[in-house]
Coordinates of C-alpha atoms in Angstrom, one line a residue:
X13 CA -17.3 25.9 -19.9
X14 CA -13.7 26.1 -20.9
X15 CA -12.6 24.1 -24.0
X16 CA -11.4 20.6 -23.3
X17 CA -7.7 19.8 -23.0
X18 CA -6.6 17.5 -25.8
X19 CA -3.9 15.0 -25.1
X20 CA -2.3 12.7 -27.7
X21 CA 0.2 9.9 -27.1
X22 CA 1.9 7.5 -29.5
X23 CA 4.7 5.0 -29.2
X24 CA 6.8 5.0 -32.4
X25 CA 10.0 4.0 -30.4
X26 CA 8.4 1.8 -27.8
X27 CA 11.4 -0.6 -27.9
X28 CA 13.5 2.4 -26.6
X29 CA 11.0 3.2 -23.8
X30 CA 9.9 6.4 -25.5
X31 CA 6.5 8.0 -26.2
X32 CA 5.6 11.0 -28.2
X33 CA 3.2 13.2 -26.4
X34 CA 1.3 16.4 -27.2
X35 CA -1.3 18.5 -25.3
X36 CA -3.4 21.3 -26.7
X37 CA -5.1 24.1 -24.7
X38 CA -7.5 26.5 -26.4
X39 CA -9.2 29.7 -25.2
X40 CA -6.2 30.6 -23.0
X41 CA -5.9 34.2 -21.7
X42 CA -3.2 36.2 -23.4
X43 CA -0.7 35.8 -20.6
X44 CA 2.3 33.4 -20.4
X45 CA 1.3 29.8 -19.8
X46 CA 3.2 27.5 -17.4
X47 CA 3.2 23.8 -18.3
X48 CA 4.5 21.5 -15.5
X49 CA 5.0 17.9 -14.5
X50 CA 3.7 16.5 -11.2
X51 CA 6.0 16.0 -8.3
X52 CA 3.6 13.6 -6.5
X53 CA 1.0 11.1 -7.4
X54 CA -2.3 9.9 -5.9
X55 CA -1.7 7.0 -3.5
X56 CA 1.9 8.0 -3.0
X57 CA 3.1 10.2 -0.2
X58 CA 6.7 11.1 -1.2
X59 CA 8.0 13.4 -3.9
X60 CA 8.8 11.9 -7.3
X61 CA 10.5 14.0 -9.9
X62 CA 8.6 13.0 -13.0
X63 CA 9.9 15.9 -15.0
X64 CA 13.3 14.2 -15.3
X65 CA 11.9 11.9 -17.9
X66 CA 10.6 14.7 -20.2
X67 CA 12.7 16.2 -23.0
X68 CA 12.7 17.6 -26.6
X69 CA 10.0 20.1 -25.6
X70 CA 8.5 22.4 -28.3
X71 CA 5.4 24.5 -28.7
X72 CA 3.2 26.0 -31.5
X73 CA 0.1 28.2 -31.5
X74 CA -3.2 27.8 -33.2
X75 CA -1.8 28.8 -36.6
X76 CA 1.1 26.4 -36.3
X77 CA 3.7 29.0 -35.6
X78 CA 6.6 28.0 -33.4
X79 CA 6.6 29.5 -29.9
X80 CA 9.5 30.0 -27.6
X81 CA 9.6 27.7 -24.7
X82 CA 11.4 28.9 -21.5
X83 CA 12.5 26.7 -18.7
X84 CA 13.3 28.6 -15.5
X85 CA 13.0 25.7 -13.0
X86 CA 13.3 21.9 -13.1
X87 CA 9.6 21.2 -13.0
X88 CA 8.0 23.2 -15.8
X89 CA 8.2 25.2 -19.0
X90 CA 6.7 28.6 -19.9
X91 CA 5.2 29.7 -23.2
X92 CA 4.2 33.2 -24.2
X93 CA 3.2 35.2 -27.3
X94 CA 0.5 32.7 -28.2
X95 CA -2.9 33.3 -29.9
X96 CA -5.0 31.7 -27.2
X97 CA -4.1 28.2 -28.4
X98 CA -0.9 26.3 -27.3
X99 CA 0.1 22.8 -28.4
X100 CA 3.2 21.6 -26.5
X101 CA 5.0 18.5 -27.6
X102 CA 7.6 16.4 -25.9
X103 CA 9.3 13.0 -25.6
X104 CA 8.7 10.9 -22.5
X105 CA 11.0 8.1 -21.3
X106 CA 9.6 5.5 -19.0
X107 CA 10.8 2.1 -18.0
X108 CA 9.5 1.2 -14.5
X109 CA 6.4 -1.0 -14.4
X110 CA 4.7 -0.2 -11.2
X111 CA 1.9 2.0 -9.9
X112 CA 3.9 5.2 -9.8
X113 CA 5.9 5.6 -13.0
X114 CA 5.5 4.7 -16.7
X115 CA 6.8 1.7 -18.5
X116 CA 7.0 1.6 -22.3
X117 CA 8.3 -1.3 -24.3
X118 CA 7.4 -3.4 -27.2
X119 CA 4.9 -5.4 -25.2
X120 CA 3.0 -2.7 -23.5
X121 CA 2.6 0.9 -22.2
X122 CA 1.8 1.1 -18.5
X123 CA 1.1 4.8 -17.7
X124 CA 0.6 6.5 -14.4
X125 CA -0.8 9.8 -15.6
X126 CA 1.2 12.1 -13.3
X127 CA 4.4 10.4 -14.6
X128 CA 3.2 10.8 -18.2
X129 CA 1.4 14.1 -19.0
X130 CA 2.1 17.7 -18.2
X131 CA -0.6 20.3 -17.7
X132 CA -1.2 24.0 -17.7
X133 CA -1.2 25.7 -14.3
X134 CA -4.5 27.3 -13.3
X135 CA -6.5 25.2 -15.9
X136 CA -7.4 22.3 -13.6
X137 CA -11.2 22.6 -14.1
X138 CA -11.1 21.9 -17.8
X139 CA -12.5 18.6 -19.0
X140 CA -9.9 16.3 -20.7
X141 CA -9.8 14.3 -23.9
X142 CA -7.0 11.9 -24.6
X143 CA -6.3 9.9 -27.7
X144 CA -4.1 6.9 -27.6
X145 CA -2.3 5.4 -30.5
X146 CA -1.9 1.7 -29.5
X147 CA 0.6 -0.5 -31.3
X148 CA -1.0 -3.4 -33.3
X149 CA -2.7 -5.9 -31.1
X150 CA -2.9 -3.5 -28.1
X151 CA -6.1 -2.3 -26.5
X152 CA -6.8 0.1 -23.6
X153 CA -7.6 -0.6 -20.0
X154 CA -8.5 2.4 -17.8
X155 CA -11.1 4.0 -15.6
X156 CA -11.3 7.0 -17.9
X157 CA -14.7 7.4 -19.5
X158 CA -15.0 5.7 -22.9
X159 CA -16.3 7.4 -26.1
X160 CA -17.6 6.0 -29.4
X161 CA -13.9 5.9 -30.5
X162 CA -12.1 3.0 -28.7
X163 CA -8.9 5.1 -28.8
X164 CA -10.4 8.2 -27.2
X165 CA -11.3 8.6 -23.5
X166 CA -12.3 11.6 -21.3
X167 CA -12.1 12.9 -17.8
X168 CA -14.2 15.5 -16.1
X169 CA -11.2 17.5 -14.8
X170 CA -7.5 17.3 -14.0
X171 CA -8.0 15.6 -10.6
X172 CA -9.9 12.7 -12.2
X173 CA -7.5 12.5 -15.1
X174 CA -4.4 12.4 -12.9
X175 CA -6.0 9.6 -10.9
X176 CA -6.7 7.4 -13.9
X177 CA -3.9 5.0 -14.9
X178 CA -3.8 3.3 -18.3
X179 CA -2.6 0.0 -19.6
X180 CA -2.1 -0.5 -23.4
X181 CA -1.2 -4.0 -24.3
X182 CA -2.6 -7.3 -25.6
X183 CA -4.0 -8.0 -22.2
X184 CA -6.8 -10.4 -21.4
X185 CA -10.0 -9.3 -19.7
X186 CA -12.4 -11.2 -17.3
X187 CA -15.5 -9.4 -16.0
X188 CA -18.4 -10.0 -13.7
X189 CA -21.3 -8.0 -12.1
X190 CA -21.8 -7.1 -8.5
X191 CA -25.2 -6.0 -7.3
X192 CA -26.3 -3.7 -4.6
X193 CA -26.6 0.0 -4.1
X194 CA -28.1 2.2 -6.8
X195 CA -27.3 -0.1 -9.7
X196 CA -25.3 -3.2 -10.6
X197 CA -21.6 -2.6 -11.4
X198 CA -19.2 -4.3 -13.7
X199 CA -15.8 -5.5 -12.2
X200 CA -13.1 -5.9 -14.9
X201 CA -9.9 -7.8 -14.5
X202 CA -7.5 -6.7 -17.2
X203 CA -4.3 -8.7 -17.0
X204 CA -1.1 -8.4 -19.1
X205 CA 0.7 -11.7 -18.4
X206 CA 2.6 -14.5 -19.9
X207 CA 0.6 -17.3 -18.3
X208 CA -2.3 -19.4 -19.6
X209 CA -5.9 -18.5 -20.1
X210 CA -6.7 -21.2 -17.5
X211 CA -4.5 -19.5 -15.0
X212 CA -6.4 -16.2 -15.5
X213 CA -9.7 -18.0 -15.2
X214 CA -8.6 -19.4 -11.9
X215 CA -7.4 -16.1 -10.6
X216 CA -10.6 -14.3 -11.8
X217 CA -12.7 -16.9 -9.8
X218 CA -10.6 -16.1 -6.7
X219 CA -10.9 -12.4 -7.3
X220 CA -14.7 -12.6 -7.7
X221 CA -15.0 -14.3 -4.3
X222 CA -12.7 -11.8 -2.6
X223 CA -14.5 -8.9 -4.1
X224 CA -17.8 -10.3 -2.7
X225 CA -16.3 -10.4 0.8
X226 CA -15.3 -6.8 0.7
X227 CA -18.8 -5.8 -0.6
X228 CA -20.3 -7.8 2.3
X229 CA -18.3 -5.7 4.8
X230 CA -20.1 -2.5 3.6
X231 CA -23.3 -4.0 2.3
X232 CA -23.0 -2.7 -1.2
X233 CA -20.3 -1.7 -3.7
X234 CA -19.3 1.9 -3.9
X235 CA -21.0 4.0 -6.6
X236 CA -18.4 3.5 -9.2
X237 CA -18.3 6.2 -11.8
X238 CA -19.3 5.1 -15.2
X239 CA -20.5 1.8 -13.7
X240 CA -17.2 0.0 -13.7
X241 CA -14.2 -0.9 -11.6
X242 CA -11.0 -2.1 -13.3
X243 CA -8.1 -4.1 -11.9
X244 CA -5.2 -3.2 -14.2
X245 CA -2.6 -5.9 -13.7
X246 CA 0.9 -6.6 -15.1
X247 CA 2.4 -10.0 -14.2
X248 CA 5.4 -9.8 -16.5
X249 CA 9.2 -10.2 -15.8
X250 CA 9.9 -6.5 -16.4
X251 CA 7.2 -5.4 -13.9
X252 CA 8.0 -4.3 -10.3
X253 CA 5.9 -5.5 -7.4
X254 CA 3.4 -2.9 -6.5
X255 CA -0.2 -2.0 -5.9
X256 CA -1.7 1.5 -6.3
X257 CA -5.3 2.4 -5.6
X258 CA -7.4 4.8 -7.7
X259 CA -11.0 5.9 -7.5
X260 CA -12.5 3.3 -9.9
X261 CA -9.4 1.2 -10.7
X262 CA -6.1 -0.1 -9.3
X263 CA -2.7 -0.7 -10.8
X264 CA -1.2 -4.0 -9.5
X265 CA 2.0 -5.7 -10.7
X266 CA 4.5 -8.5 -9.9
X267 CA 7.4 -9.8 -12.0
X268 CA 6.2 -13.4 -11.6
X269 CA 3.4 -15.1 -13.4
X270 CA 0.2 -16.1 -11.6
X271 CA 1.2 -19.8 -11.6
X272 CA 4.8 -19.1 -10.6
X273 CA 3.6 -17.0 -7.6
X274 CA 1.0 -19.6 -6.7
X275 CA -1.6 -16.9 -7.2
X276 CA -0.3 -14.9 -4.2
X277 CA -1.2 -11.8 -6.2
X278 CA -4.7 -12.2 -4.8
X279 CA -3.6 -10.5 -1.5
X280 CA -2.5 -7.3 -3.3
X281 CA -5.7 -7.3 -5.3
X282 CA -7.7 -7.7 -2.1
X283 CA -5.8 -4.8 -0.4
X284 CA -6.3 -2.5 -3.3
X285 CA -10.0 -3.2 -3.7
X286 CA -10.7 -2.3 -0.1
X287 CA -9.3 1.1 -0.9
X288 CA -12.3 1.7 -3.2
X289 CA -14.1 2.5 0.1
X290 CA -11.2 3.3 2.5
X291 CA -9.1 6.2 1.1
X292 CA -10.9 6.7 -2.2
X293 CA -14.3 7.7 -0.6
X294 CA -13.7 7.5 3.1
X295 CA -10.9 10.0 2.5
X296 CA -8.6 12.0 4.8
X297 CA -9.2 15.7 4.4
X298 CA -5.5 16.3 4.0
X299 CA -5.6 14.4 0.7
X300 CA -8.6 16.2 -0.8
X301 CA -8.0 17.8 -3.2
X302 CA -4.7 16.2 -4.1
X303 CA -1.8 18.7 -4.7
X304 CA 0.4 17.3 -7.5
X305 CA 3.2 19.9 -6.8
X306 CA 4.2 18.7 -3.3
X307 CA 4.2 15.8 -0.9
X308 CA 0.7 15.1 0.5
X309 CA 0.7 13.9 4.1
X310 CA -2.0 13.0 6.6
X311 CA -1.8 11.7 10.2
X312 CA -4.4 9.1 9.4
X313 CA -2.5 6.6 7.2
X314 CA -2.7 4.1 10.1
X315 CA -6.4 3.8 9.2
X316 CA -6.3 4.7 5.5
X317 CA -3.5 2.2 4.7
X318 CA -3.2 0.1 7.9
X319 CA -6.9 -0.9 8.3
X320 CA -6.8 -1.7 4.6
X321 CA -3.8 -3.9 5.3
X322 CA -5.8 -5.8 7.9
X323 CA -8.7 -6.4 5.6
X324 CA -6.6 -7.5 2.6
X325 CA -5.7 -11.0 3.9
X326 CA -8.8 -11.2 6.0
X327 CA -11.1 -11.1 2.9
X328 CA -8.9 -13.7 1.2
X329 CA -9.3 -16.0 4.2
X330 CA -13.1 -15.3 4.5
X331 CA -13.4 -16.1 0.8
X332 CA -11.8 -19.5 1.3
X333 CA -8.7 -18.6 -0.8
X334 CA -6.1 -18.8 2.0
X335 CA -5.5 -21.7 4.5
X336 CA -6.4 -20.7 8.0
X337 CA -2.9 -21.6 9.3
X338 CA -1.3 -19.5 6.6
X339 CA -3.4 -16.6 7.8
X340 CA -2.5 -17.1 11.4
X341 CA 1.2 -17.3 10.5
X342 CA 0.9 -14.0 8.6
X343 CA -1.0 -12.4 11.4
X344 CA 1.5 -13.7 13.9
X345 CA 4.4 -12.1 12.1
X346 CA 2.6 -8.8 11.8
X347 CA 1.7 -8.6 15.5
X348 CA 5.2 -9.7 16.6
X349 CA 6.9 -7.1 14.5
X350 CA 5.0 -4.3 16.2
X351 CA 5.3 -5.8 19.7
X352 CA 9.1 -5.9 19.4
X353 CA 9.9 -2.8 17.4
X354 CA 11.8 0.0 19.1
X355 CA 10.0 2.6 17.0
X356 CA 7.0 2.9 19.3
X357 CA 9.3 4.7 21.8
X358 CA 9.6 7.5 19.2
X359 CA 5.9 7.9 18.4
X360 CA 2.5 6.4 17.8
X361 CA 0.7 5.7 14.6
X362 CA -0.1 9.3 13.8
X363 CA 3.6 10.2 13.9
X364 CA 4.5 7.2 11.7
X365 CA 1.8 8.3 9.2
X366 CA 3.3 11.8 9.0
X367 CA 6.7 10.3 8.2
X368 CA 5.3 8.8 5.0
X369 CA 6.9 11.4 2.7
X370 CA 10.3 10.2 3.9
X371 CA 9.7 6.5 3.4
X372 CA 7.1 5.9 0.7
X373 CA 9.5 5.0 -2.1
X374 CA 11.4 8.2 -1.3
X375 CA 15.0 8.4 -2.2
X376 CA 17.8 9.8 -0.1
X377 CA 21.5 9.1 0.1
X378 CA 22.2 9.9 3.7
X379 CA 21.6 7.1 6.3
X380 CA 18.5 7.2 8.4
X381 CA 18.0 5.8 11.9
X382 CA 15.9 2.8 11.1
X383 CA 14.8 2.4 14.7
X384 CA 12.6 5.4 14.8
X385 CA 10.1 4.4 12.1
X386 CA 7.6 1.6 11.9
X387 CA 5.4 1.4 8.8
X388 CA 1.8 2.6 9.2
X389 CA 0.8 -0.4 7.1
X390 CA 1.4 -3.2 9.7
X391 CA 1.0 -0.7 12.5
X392 CA -2.5 0.1 11.4
X393 CA -3.2 -3.5 10.7
X394 CA -2.4 -4.4 14.3
X395 CA -4.6 -1.5 15.5
X396 CA -7.4 -2.8 13.4
X397 CA -6.9 -6.3 15.0
X398 CA -7.0 -4.7 18.4
X399 CA -10.1 -2.7 17.8
X400 CA -11.9 -5.6 16.1
X401 CA -11.2 -7.9 19.1
X402 CA -11.9 -5.3 21.7
X403 CA -15.2 -4.4 20.1
X404 CA -16.2 -8.1 19.9
X405 CA -15.2 -8.5 23.6
X406 CA -16.9 -5.3 25.0
X407 CA -19.8 -5.1 22.6
X408 CA -20.8 -8.7 21.5
X409 CA -23.0 -7.4 18.6
X410 CA -20.3 -5.0 17.2
X411 CA -17.2 -5.7 15.1
X412 CA -14.7 -3.7 13.1
X413 CA -17.0 -4.3 10.0
X414 CA -19.6 -2.2 11.9
X415 CA -17.0 0.6 12.5
X416 CA -16.1 0.7 8.8
X417 CA -19.8 0.9 7.9
X418 CA -20.1 3.8 10.4
X419 CA -17.3 5.6 8.7
X420 CA -18.9 4.9 5.4
X421 CA -22.2 6.5 6.6
X422 CA -20.4 9.5 8.1
X423 CA -17.9 10.2 5.4
X424 CA -18.0 7.8 2.5
X425 CA -21.6 8.0 1.1
X426 CA -21.5 11.8 0.7
X427 CA -17.7 11.8 0.3
X428 CA -17.2 14.2 3.2
X429 CA -13.4 14.1 4.0
X430 CA -12.6 13.3 7.6
X431 CA -10.2 14.8 10.1
X432 CA -8.5 12.7 12.8
X433 CA -11.0 13.7 15.5
X434 CA -13.8 12.4 13.2
X435 CA -12.6 8.9 13.6
X436 CA -12.8 9.0 17.3
X437 CA -16.3 10.5 17.1
X438 CA -17.4 7.7 14.8
X439 CA -16.3 5.1 17.3
X440 CA -18.2 6.8 20.1
X441 CA -21.2 7.1 17.9
X442 CA -21.1 3.4 17.0
X443 CA -20.6 2.0 20.5
X444 CA -22.6 4.6 22.4
X445 CA -19.7 4.6 24.8
X446 CA -17.6 7.8 24.7
X447 CA -15.2 6.5 27.3
X448 CA -14.4 3.4 25.2
X449 CA -13.6 5.6 22.2
X450 CA -11.6 8.0 24.2
X451 CA -9.5 5.3 25.8
X452 CA -8.8 3.5 22.6
X453 CA -7.6 6.7 20.8
X454 CA -5.7 8.0 23.8
X455 CA -3.8 4.8 24.3
X456 CA -3.2 3.5 20.8
X457 CA -3.7 6.3 18.3
X458 CA -2.5 9.5 20.0
X459 CA 0.1 7.5 21.9
X460 CA 1.8 4.2 21.2
X461 CA 0.2 1.9 23.7
X462 CA -1.3 -1.5 22.8
X463 CA -3.7 -3.8 24.6
X464 CA -2.9 -7.1 26.1
X465 CA -3.5 -9.3 23.0
X466 CA -3.4 -12.6 24.8
X467 CA -6.9 -12.5 26.3
X468 CA -8.3 -10.9 23.1
X469 CA -6.9 -13.7 20.9
X470 CA -8.0 -16.3 23.4
X471 CA -11.6 -15.5 22.6
X472 CA -11.0 -17.2 19.2
X473 CA -9.0 -20.1 20.6
X474 CA -5.6 -18.6 19.7
X475 CA -2.7 -18.5 22.1
X476 CA -0.1 -15.7 22.1
X477 CA 3.2 -17.0 23.5
X478 CA 6.9 -16.6 23.4
X479 CA 8.2 -18.1 20.1
X480 CA 11.6 -19.2 21.6
X481 CA 11.3 -19.3 25.4
X482 CA 14.6 -19.5 27.2
X483 CA 16.6 -18.8 24.0
X484 CA 19.6 -16.4 24.2
X485 CA 19.3 -13.3 22.0
X486 CA 21.6 -10.4 21.0
X487 CA 19.1 -8.2 19.1
X488 CA 20.0 -9.7 15.7
X489 CA 22.5 -11.8 13.9
X490 CA 25.5 -10.7 11.9
X491 CA 26.0 -11.9 8.4
X492 CA 28.9 -13.3 6.5
X493 CA 30.7 -10.5 4.7
X494 CA 34.0 -10.0 2.8
X495 CA 35.7 -9.0 6.1
X496 CA 34.1 -11.7 8.2
X497 CA 31.1 -11.5 10.4
X498 CA 29.5 -8.1 9.9
X499 CA 26.5 -6.3 11.5
X500 CA 24.3 -5.5 8.6
X501 CA 21.6 -3.7 10.5
X502 CA 21.2 -0.9 13.0
X503 CA 20.9 -2.4 16.5
X504 CA 17.9 -1.3 18.4
X505 CA 18.2 0.5 21.7
X506 CA 18.1 -1.7 24.8
X507 CA 19.3 -4.8 22.9
X508 CA 22.6 -6.5 23.8
X509 CA 24.4 -5.4 20.7
X510 CA 23.3 -1.8 21.1
X511 CA 24.3 -1.8 24.8
X512 CA 27.7 -3.2 23.9
X513 CA 28.3 -0.2 21.6
X514 CA 28.1 -2.2 18.4
X515 CA 26.7 -0.5 15.3
X516 CA 25.8 -1.2 11.7
X517 CA 28.9 -2.1 9.6
X518 CA 31.0 -3.3 12.6
X519 CA 33.0 -6.5 12.1
X520 CA 33.0 -9.2 14.9
X521 CA 36.6 -10.1 15.8
X522 CA 35.9 -12.6 18.6
X523 CA 33.3 -13.5 21.1
X524 CA 33.8 -15.4 24.3
X525 CA 37.5 -15.7 23.3
X526 CA 36.7 -17.4 20.0
X527 CA 36.9 -16.2 16.5
X528 CA 33.5 -17.1 14.9
X529 CA 33.9 -18.9 11.6
X530 CA 30.6 -17.6 10.2
X531 CA 27.0 -16.8 10.8
X532 CA 26.1 -20.4 11.5
X533 CA 28.8 -20.6 14.2
X534 CA 27.4 -17.4 15.8
X535 CA 24.0 -19.1 16.0
X536 CA 25.5 -22.2 17.5
X537 CA 27.4 -20.2 20.1
X538 CA 24.1 -18.5 21.2
X539 CA 22.4 -21.9 21.4
X540 CA 25.1 -23.0 24.0
X541 CA 24.3 -20.0 26.3
X542 CA 21.4 -18.7 28.2
X543 CA 19.8 -15.3 28.8
X544 CA 21.9 -13.3 31.3
X545 CA 25.2 -14.8 30.2
X546 CA 28.0 -12.2 29.9
X547 CA 30.4 -12.8 27.0
X548 CA 33.5 -10.7 26.2
X549 CA 33.3 -9.5 22.6
X550 CA 35.9 -7.8 20.4
X551 CA 34.7 -5.9 17.3
X552 CA 36.2 -3.5 14.8
X553 CA 34.3 -0.2 14.3
X554 CA 35.6 2.1 11.5
X555 CA 39.1 0.8 11.8
X556 CA 39.3 0.8 15.6
X557 CA 39.3 -2.4 17.6
X558 CA 37.0 -2.2 20.6
X559 CA 36.3 -4.5 23.6
X560 CA 33.0 -4.8 25.4
X561 CA 30.8 -7.2 27.3
X562 CA 27.8 -8.7 25.5
X563 CA 25.0 -9.5 28.0
X564 CA 22.6 -11.9 26.4
X565 CA 18.9 -11.3 26.7
X566 CA 15.9 -13.5 26.3
X567 CA 14.4 -13.7 22.8
X568 CA 11.3 -11.4 22.9
X569 CA 9.7 -12.8 19.7
X570 CA 6.1 -13.9 20.1
X571 CA 3.8 -16.0 18.0
X572 CA 0.2 -16.9 17.6
X573 CA -0.7 -20.5 17.7
X574 CA -4.2 -22.1 17.2
X575 CA -5.2 -23.9 20.4
X576 CA -5.8 -27.1 18.4
X577 CA -2.1 -27.3 17.6
X578 CA -1.4 -27.2 21.3
X579 CA -3.6 -30.2 21.9
X580 CA -6.5 -28.1 23.3
X581 CA -10.1 -28.5 22.4
X582 CA -12.0 -25.3 21.5
X583 CA -15.0 -24.4 23.5
X584 CA -18.3 -23.8 21.9
X585 CA -17.9 -20.1 22.5
X586 CA -14.4 -20.0 20.9
X587 CA -15.7 -21.9 17.8
X588 CA -18.6 -19.4 17.4
X589 CA -16.3 -16.4 17.9
X590 CA -13.7 -17.6 15.4
X591 CA -16.4 -18.4 12.8
X592 CA -18.0 -15.0 13.2
X593 CA -14.6 -13.3 12.9
X594 CA -12.7 -15.3 10.3
X595 CA -15.2 -17.6 8.6
X596 CA -16.2 -21.2 8.6
X597 CA -12.8 -22.4 7.1
X598 CA -11.1 -21.1 10.3
X599 CA -12.1 -24.2 12.2
X600 CA -9.4 -26.8 11.6
X601 CA -10.6 -30.2 10.3
X602 CA -9.0 -31.9 13.3
X603 CA -11.2 -29.8 15.6
X604 CA -14.4 -31.1 13.9
X605 CA -13.7 -34.6 15.2
X606 CA -13.5 -33.5 18.8
X607 CA -16.4 -32.7 21.1
X608 CA -16.1 -29.0 22.1
X609 CA -16.2 -28.1 25.7
X610 CA -19.0 -25.8 26.9

């Protein structure tokens, strides 16, 4: 076996967001060695130029002699003339506290490994040792394998190392054990925050119940390496809101404290833990192995991220940590946004998944047509809702939980990556109905069709209806700008604003012969009209005044409402359906006082 790679990182100028890093390779062949920084990171799908934060690079050989370092491209450095050993040293700058980058300051070092450490090309199979030099009071939270030295950790190879984020800080830890599978596993919640110990105790109790709900879906926890899973959380003002899954850990962050956010961080925690099965082990073939030099894309993010998006709040609800009506409101918003988006005219969920490298925190300066993309997160969540309800309708003994367990048996237990066609095969295998699987995938995965959600939701005593019936609608409202009312969004095709030729950045001069005094007057004007009314409108577009007719449409927004709120009594069948799907707490207290209809 090749000699381990030795990394060393210290923080002598943490207040200036700098770290001092070294990496040593031994037993190298006598050829030039290329050291490089990643351009992508596990869990992210766009390019990120981590090399921009690396500078003051130098190298020595095994005898301590200085070696020449040549940089021929932006992403790496070459070293030759060595004696088989090369130690390369550099300074790293990092000041973004999320799951993708590195943040170093006097309170902590939050390290995403691809944003922190370079590696030697062609040496990926070597085991890794890394020594941290924490500041006083700091300790280390990571999924890396511990050693007898609390400052030294190991990884079996580069793939595992790059997938293993690290937090060094005076964080607090809460832990508990989950049983099932081959052995009991320890779940650790390591939180760097400025709240109270009681706040963390409360959050840990919430997390324990949510974790139990996810384990119940699959029947057992995944076989976590080294027997542990770690939530690495930063709830500090300098953090950015984010969640990033990893094999045996996750990085979650929010700039608000637990109490200030009313413990809403539980939804991100829930989402990321479901990834321990879905993505980390039930894994798209296109992401395995991960290539750190390019954008990694898969057409299956609608399932990898979208189904996870569905289970995130669902597990919180089932755990009793979210009011049922809050869940319905959230589900309603997610469904409505997909039902009304123009993006489905430009592609289905597989197309949206493949656009991930352009939208997943990717940066570009040229404008993009916002109407052609809809995020695979909510898109997939709605598909999960559709499949869950359709399974329950057509196969009373089957649910989406059963489908996830089928995927686990087919692809998760032995970690056999899947292709898109494998997902369709698993659905046919589960249901014993090839036609059902073929129809679902043809309609909603390979194309952009959706089922009629009204009868599906009615099974659970939920009504899908127009949110604002009879209300006039233009496709969006302008906002108050320095030049008056301005269109701050890109109007969607087939909306009144779009059909009138109005585009993003245009200023409204007059409508129906009146100069609107502001956004509120615009809203009041619409309230005085009905769908179908035709109003003359004058607007200024790139310095040119234009005249058009604005034909008002009916507001297409839809909402989900519990039948109890509509004065209806749930039937026995609806109560049973809702309880099986969403849990006991989904039956509103007012319903319990009524006698259900048969």
